[in-house]
Amino acid sequence: MPAGTEFGEAGDRGPGNHWTLTFACPDLPGIVHAVSGAVVHARGNITESQQFSSADTGRFFMRLQVESPVTREEFERALQPITEHYGMTWRLDVVGRPLRTLVLASTAAHCVNDLLFRQRAGQLAVDVPLILSNHGALRDLAEFYGVPFESRAVVSPESKRAFEERVVEVVEQHDIELVVLARYMQILSPELCARLAGRAINIHHSFLPGFKGANPYKQAHARGVKLIGATAHFVTSDLDEGPIIEQNVVRVDHSHSPAQLVAIGQDEESRTLTQAVKWFAEDRVLLDGARTIIFK
């Protein structure tokens, strides 16, 4: 299994015969042949296949969609010899199964709204059991979409620790597979970052690696930039340094005020975060050290 296995195996709820299989392993001869043979052994038909060999790390990555009449247990038995032989980290999931997702937010509504709108419209395969916030500003928005909302003030080290303990509690209670920081304006502790490694996505309101930290639009305006953007990345204990999943930019000029840059940038933030979550929910994102492999 890829990073984040502390949340348990995904895709073990609900029958299905259309599967997504992703894996990573050292790049060796015969991998594709072996995988194809295992699929045939499971009476499967490959309907989609993508692969990548990293010259930088010497690792091989692959994503398959497979139709097969066998059960999960039978499919896993067919895969076991090759996963052990090649030292694979792998994931088998039902195509289209909604990913159990916890949303963390503060006061900004645009990213949360876009996620919930696209989930309701059937464009984003996530199941959000709770929005957890350090402010109460988004309660009405959550109620509009019928999503439970909980706010807990973070004003001291003790209250921050209590908030993060609640995050862990929700993750365990709801078997959460992804945590989305939808403009959650608090820095997670190193301990929580480690616990959520590979399973937490943040949106930063600049085109990283430029303008890290707070007030990036103000920084961008002061530098007179001609492009502003947004970056969705995995959360790590190094602020705004996690592996990048998606980025978008838009052109601006000298006439735009800091407030106008914020308004323009919010559209990019929403679009970028939603795309990253969509790819993750569809098992299209694999980690390769400090980089990501995205099978679009």
XYZ file of C-alpha atoms in Angstrom:
296
model
C 0.000 0.000 0.000
C 1.201 3.577 -0.633
C 1.867 6.172 2.056
C -0.880 6.646 4.584
C -1.576 2.994 5.398
C -2.278 3.960 9.010
C -5.803 4.752 7.797
C -6.353 1.115 6.823
C -6.977 -0.443 3.424
C -9.174 1.575 1.106
C -11.821 0.077 -1.072
C -12.711 -2.817 1.225
C -16.343 -1.718 1.550
C -18.769 -2.562 -1.178
C -18.607 -5.138 -3.968
C -17.609 -4.323 -7.512
C -15.919 -5.829 -10.545
C -14.351 -2.675 -11.958
C -11.093 -2.043 -10.151
C -8.289 0.486 -10.066
C -4.860 -0.985 -9.353
C -1.884 1.260 -8.662
C 1.593 0.231 -7.623
C 5.190 1.374 -7.316
C 8.327 -0.735 -7.130
C 11.979 -0.822 -8.185
C 12.223 -0.704 -11.979
C 13.092 -4.203 -13.182
C 12.534 -6.158 -16.410
C 9.295 -8.081 -16.792
C 6.994 -6.058 -14.542
C 4.342 -5.254 -17.156
C 4.338 -8.855 -18.373
C 3.952 -10.142 -14.812
C 1.117 -7.740 -14.001
C -0.694 -8.629 -17.214
C -0.371 -12.297 -16.346
C -1.828 -11.730 -12.884
C -4.788 -9.880 -14.395
C -5.386 -12.755 -16.817
C -5.173 -15.175 -13.887
C -7.942 -13.139 -12.236
C -9.987 -13.440 -15.462
C -9.609 -9.699 -15.871
C -9.615 -7.329 -18.823
C -7.424 -4.199 -18.728
C -9.527 -1.216 -19.830
C -6.981 1.508 -19.059
C -3.226 1.435 -18.460
C -0.571 4.060 -17.718
C 3.009 3.612 -16.596
C 6.134 5.631 -15.843
C 9.742 4.720 -15.179
C 11.651 7.303 -13.123
C 15.242 7.707 -14.246
C 15.892 9.822 -11.139
C 14.848 7.287 -8.511
C 14.943 4.018 -10.454
C 11.338 3.267 -9.581
C 8.463 2.073 -11.746
C 4.881 3.298 -11.409
C 1.708 1.928 -12.978
C -2.031 2.525 -12.864
C -4.548 0.067 -14.317
C -8.302 -0.138 -14.537
C -9.457 -3.724 -14.727
C -12.801 -5.426 -15.226
C -12.902 -8.790 -13.478
C -15.698 -11.044 -12.184
C -13.658 -12.294 -9.213
C -13.919 -11.102 -5.622
C -11.420 -8.779 -3.980
C -9.868 -11.701 -2.114
C -9.420 -13.694 -5.332
C -7.903 -10.704 -7.118
C -5.493 -10.091 -4.242
C -4.427 -13.750 -4.290
C -3.688 -13.440 -8.004
C -1.567 -10.352 -7.332
C 0.282 -11.619 -4.265
C 3.141 -13.493 -5.998
C 4.134 -10.510 -8.142
C 3.711 -7.905 -5.410
C 6.045 -9.900 -3.186
C 8.532 -10.714 -5.959
C 8.915 -7.104 -7.096
C 8.572 -5.496 -3.652
C 5.538 -3.475 -4.694
C 3.596 -0.964 -2.647
C 0.137 -1.210 -4.103
C -3.515 -0.266 -3.825
C -6.619 -1.999 -5.163
C -9.867 -0.056 -5.084
C -13.337 -0.031 -6.599
C -13.604 2.455 -9.470
C -15.675 5.479 -8.484
C -15.974 4.657 -4.781
C -16.317 7.944 -2.847
C -13.198 8.665 -0.802
C -13.816 9.329 2.886
C -12.604 12.914 3.258
C -12.245 15.288 6.197
C -12.216 18.994 5.295
C -10.363 21.478 7.501
C -11.256 25.140 6.999
C -11.062 28.594 8.561
C -13.044 31.597 7.254
C -12.523 31.552 3.471
C -15.456 29.868 1.712
C -14.380 29.580 -1.933
C -12.413 26.322 -1.797
C -14.889 24.568 0.492
C -17.788 25.688 -1.688
C -16.156 24.387 -4.865
C -15.411 21.002 -3.305
C -18.944 20.558 -1.977
C -20.607 21.854 -5.141
C -18.695 19.412 -7.341
C -19.303 16.570 -4.913
C -23.050 17.261 -5.036
C -22.945 17.535 -8.838
C -21.339 14.101 -9.098
C -18.077 15.512 -10.427
C -15.963 14.644 -7.378
C -15.960 11.193 -5.780
C -15.631 12.148 -2.122
C -17.740 11.526 0.965
C -17.364 14.351 3.506
C -18.650 13.303 6.958
C -17.499 16.539 8.622
C -16.066 20.007 8.082
C -13.855 20.876 11.033
C -12.954 24.554 11.426
C -11.214 26.897 13.829
C -13.969 29.485 13.136
C -17.747 29.344 12.847
C -17.924 31.407 9.658
C -18.703 28.512 7.307
C -21.490 26.894 9.318
C -24.253 28.206 7.025
C -22.386 27.000 3.937
C -22.000 23.532 5.418
C -25.686 23.421 6.350
C -26.642 24.444 2.805
C -24.863 21.357 1.491
C -26.090 19.159 4.330
C -22.605 18.468 5.684
C -22.008 18.319 9.452
C -19.932 21.243 10.719
C -17.920 21.660 13.883
C -15.914 24.672 15.032
C -13.247 24.781 17.719
C -11.299 27.957 18.452
C -7.516 27.753 18.153
C -6.143 30.595 20.279
C -3.445 28.938 22.383
C -1.059 25.974 22.305
C -3.546 24.040 24.426
C -6.498 24.737 22.125
C -4.380 23.888 19.087
C -3.462 20.567 20.662
C -7.141 19.895 21.421
C -8.092 20.732 17.823
C -5.515 18.319 16.437
C -6.620 15.614 18.855
C -10.118 16.070 17.447
C -8.718 15.698 13.918
C -7.165 12.363 14.868
C -10.400 11.282 16.549
C -12.432 12.045 13.409
C -9.883 10.281 11.202
C -10.187 7.138 13.291
C -13.950 7.347 13.846
C -14.824 7.782 10.165
C -11.942 5.771 8.685
C -10.800 8.925 6.858
C -8.619 8.391 3.793
C -7.921 12.017 2.863
C -7.672 15.262 4.839
C -8.107 18.450 2.788
C -6.860 21.769 4.132
C -9.254 24.066 2.256
C -7.605 27.341 3.245
C -7.214 26.145 6.825
C -4.990 28.910 8.162
C -3.175 27.038 10.907
C 0.145 25.208 10.711
C -0.191 21.533 11.611
C 2.162 20.126 14.222
C 5.008 17.864 13.048
C 3.300 14.980 14.847
C 0.038 15.409 12.950
C 1.903 15.931 9.666
C 3.673 12.621 10.206
C 0.413 10.852 11.031
C -1.255 12.208 7.871
C 1.761 11.713 5.593
C 0.665 11.112 2.018
C -2.996 11.598 2.951
C -3.321 15.367 3.524
C -3.549 17.984 0.757
C -3.134 21.731 1.274
C -3.856 24.636 -1.067
C -1.326 27.464 -0.962
C -2.349 30.753 -2.523
C 0.769 31.289 -4.594
C 2.743 29.561 -7.325
C 5.299 27.741 -5.185
C 8.205 27.892 -4.571
C 7.589 31.648 -4.704
C 5.924 33.623 -1.882
C 5.681 31.019 0.840
C 3.957 31.606 4.160
C 1.458 34.346 4.966
C 0.130 37.136 2.714
C 1.485 35.875 -0.627
C -0.740 38.229 -2.649
C 0.684 41.199 -0.753
C 4.184 39.879 -1.442
C 3.329 39.394 -5.115
C 1.936 42.926 -5.430
C 5.041 44.401 -3.814
C 7.235 42.584 -6.333
C 5.098 43.611 -9.303
C 4.649 40.070 -10.597
C 2.937 39.400 -13.921
C 1.674 35.954 -12.929
C -0.065 34.780 -9.774
C -1.120 31.252 -9.054
C -2.060 28.499 -6.652
C -0.385 25.269 -5.594
C -1.964 22.098 -4.203
C 0.579 19.972 -2.383
C 0.901 17.233 0.192
C 1.249 18.449 3.759
C 4.635 18.012 5.430
C 6.223 19.455 8.554
C 8.219 21.823 6.310
C 5.812 24.694 5.607
C 4.677 24.807 1.953
C 7.425 22.345 0.958
C 5.385 19.178 0.373
C 5.299 17.305 -2.951
C 3.342 19.345 -5.499
C 0.225 17.785 -7.032
C -1.197 20.603 -9.168
C -0.484 24.257 -10.013
C -2.263 26.938 -12.029
C -1.402 30.530 -12.926
C -3.194 33.567 -14.321
C -1.753 36.757 -15.817
C -2.000 40.050 -13.903
C -0.476 43.488 -14.355
C 0.500 46.692 -12.584
C -3.086 47.948 -12.419
C -4.285 45.199 -10.075
C -4.504 46.090 -6.382
C -3.758 43.527 -3.653
C -7.524 43.073 -3.163
C -7.992 42.419 -6.879
C -5.153 39.897 -6.828
C -6.912 38.085 -3.997
C -10.196 37.955 -5.935
C -8.475 36.721 -9.097
C -6.383 34.208 -7.194
C -9.308 32.647 -5.355
C -10.649 31.199 -8.592
C -7.274 29.554 -9.217
C -7.130 28.250 -5.651
C -10.535 26.565 -5.944
C -9.788 25.070 -9.342
C -6.355 23.833 -8.308
C -7.432 22.233 -5.033
C -10.465 20.516 -6.538
C -8.375 19.081 -9.369
C -5.801 17.722 -6.923
C -8.508 16.121 -4.779
C -10.162 14.630 -7.869
C -6.916 13.056 -9.058
C -6.222 11.706 -5.575
C -9.730 10.259 -5.241
C -9.293 8.517 -8.593
C -5.962 6.959 -7.532
C -4.012 9.017 -10.060
C -1.418 10.434 -7.638
C 1.656 8.453 -6.603
C 4.601 9.712 -4.559
C 8.148 9.514 -5.885
C 10.248 10.986 -3.108
C 9.735 14.756 -3.092
C 7.860 14.608 -6.411
C 4.515 13.236 -7.537
C 3.574 11.068 -10.482
C 0.182 12.112 -11.882
C -1.582 9.696 -14.233
C -4.104 12.031 -15.854
